[in-house]
Amino acid sequence: MSAYDKELYVHDKICSKTTFSSTAKYVETAYGSLVTGSALCQGYAKGFQWAMQYLGIPCSFVSSDSLNHGWNLVKINDRFYQIDLTWDDDDDINSYAYFNLTDTQMAMINHSYDKMANWSYPPASSIKDNYYYKNGLYITAGYDIKDYFFAELDKDRREKNCEYAVLVTMLEHDNELYNQG
């Protein structure tokens, strides 16, 4: 099993077995997320850190006092990534929106960790092990999303041998209906 596969497995297990809670015991500890199944963000992050280190994968707990929030910096395939299990934990689906993001991506959602006086975190600048990129679910800038959507819809229609009624109209900015609201 690769380091990425181990990371994904631990992410999925913690997110599926842990409920966000501020009232249960041990919510700020690894014990909270790994044993009792109730944790605050610190508990999610510390449980993930413990599991990654147990598996031999370098992982740090990072936090922001201004956000009152904690998450992780993990090293996968000689590259560093930021990962936030708390924000990925959705009771209904497996979410990977915060799985192996860059510093820039995290800053765009106001996730900036506190700088320490005598030490700095290594930069997280690669997307190679980002969940969506690695699984071919990543659309780069300039890609025509409308063409992609209709191509995927047509592929699904052919595979399932059925027809769809498209109820959503893609309106261009110069379309009369778009401009009238």
Coordinates of C-alpha atoms in Angstrom, one line a residue, residues 146 150 168-181:
K146 CA -19.9 23.4 -20.6
F150 CA -22.2 17.7 -21.9
V168 CA -30.5 23.2 -16.8
T169 CA -29.8 25.7 -19.5
M170 CA -26.3 27.0 -19.9
L171 CA -26.7 30.6 -20.7
E172 CA -24.0 32.7 -22.1
H173 CA -23.5 36.3 -20.8
D174 CA -24.6 37.7 -24.1
N175 CA -27.8 35.7 -24.2
E176 CA -31.0 37.8 -23.9
L177 CA -32.5 35.6 -21.1
Y178 CA -29.3 35.8 -19.1
N179 CA -29.4 39.6 -19.2
Q180 CA -33.1 39.8 -18.3
G181 CA -32.6 37.6 -15.2

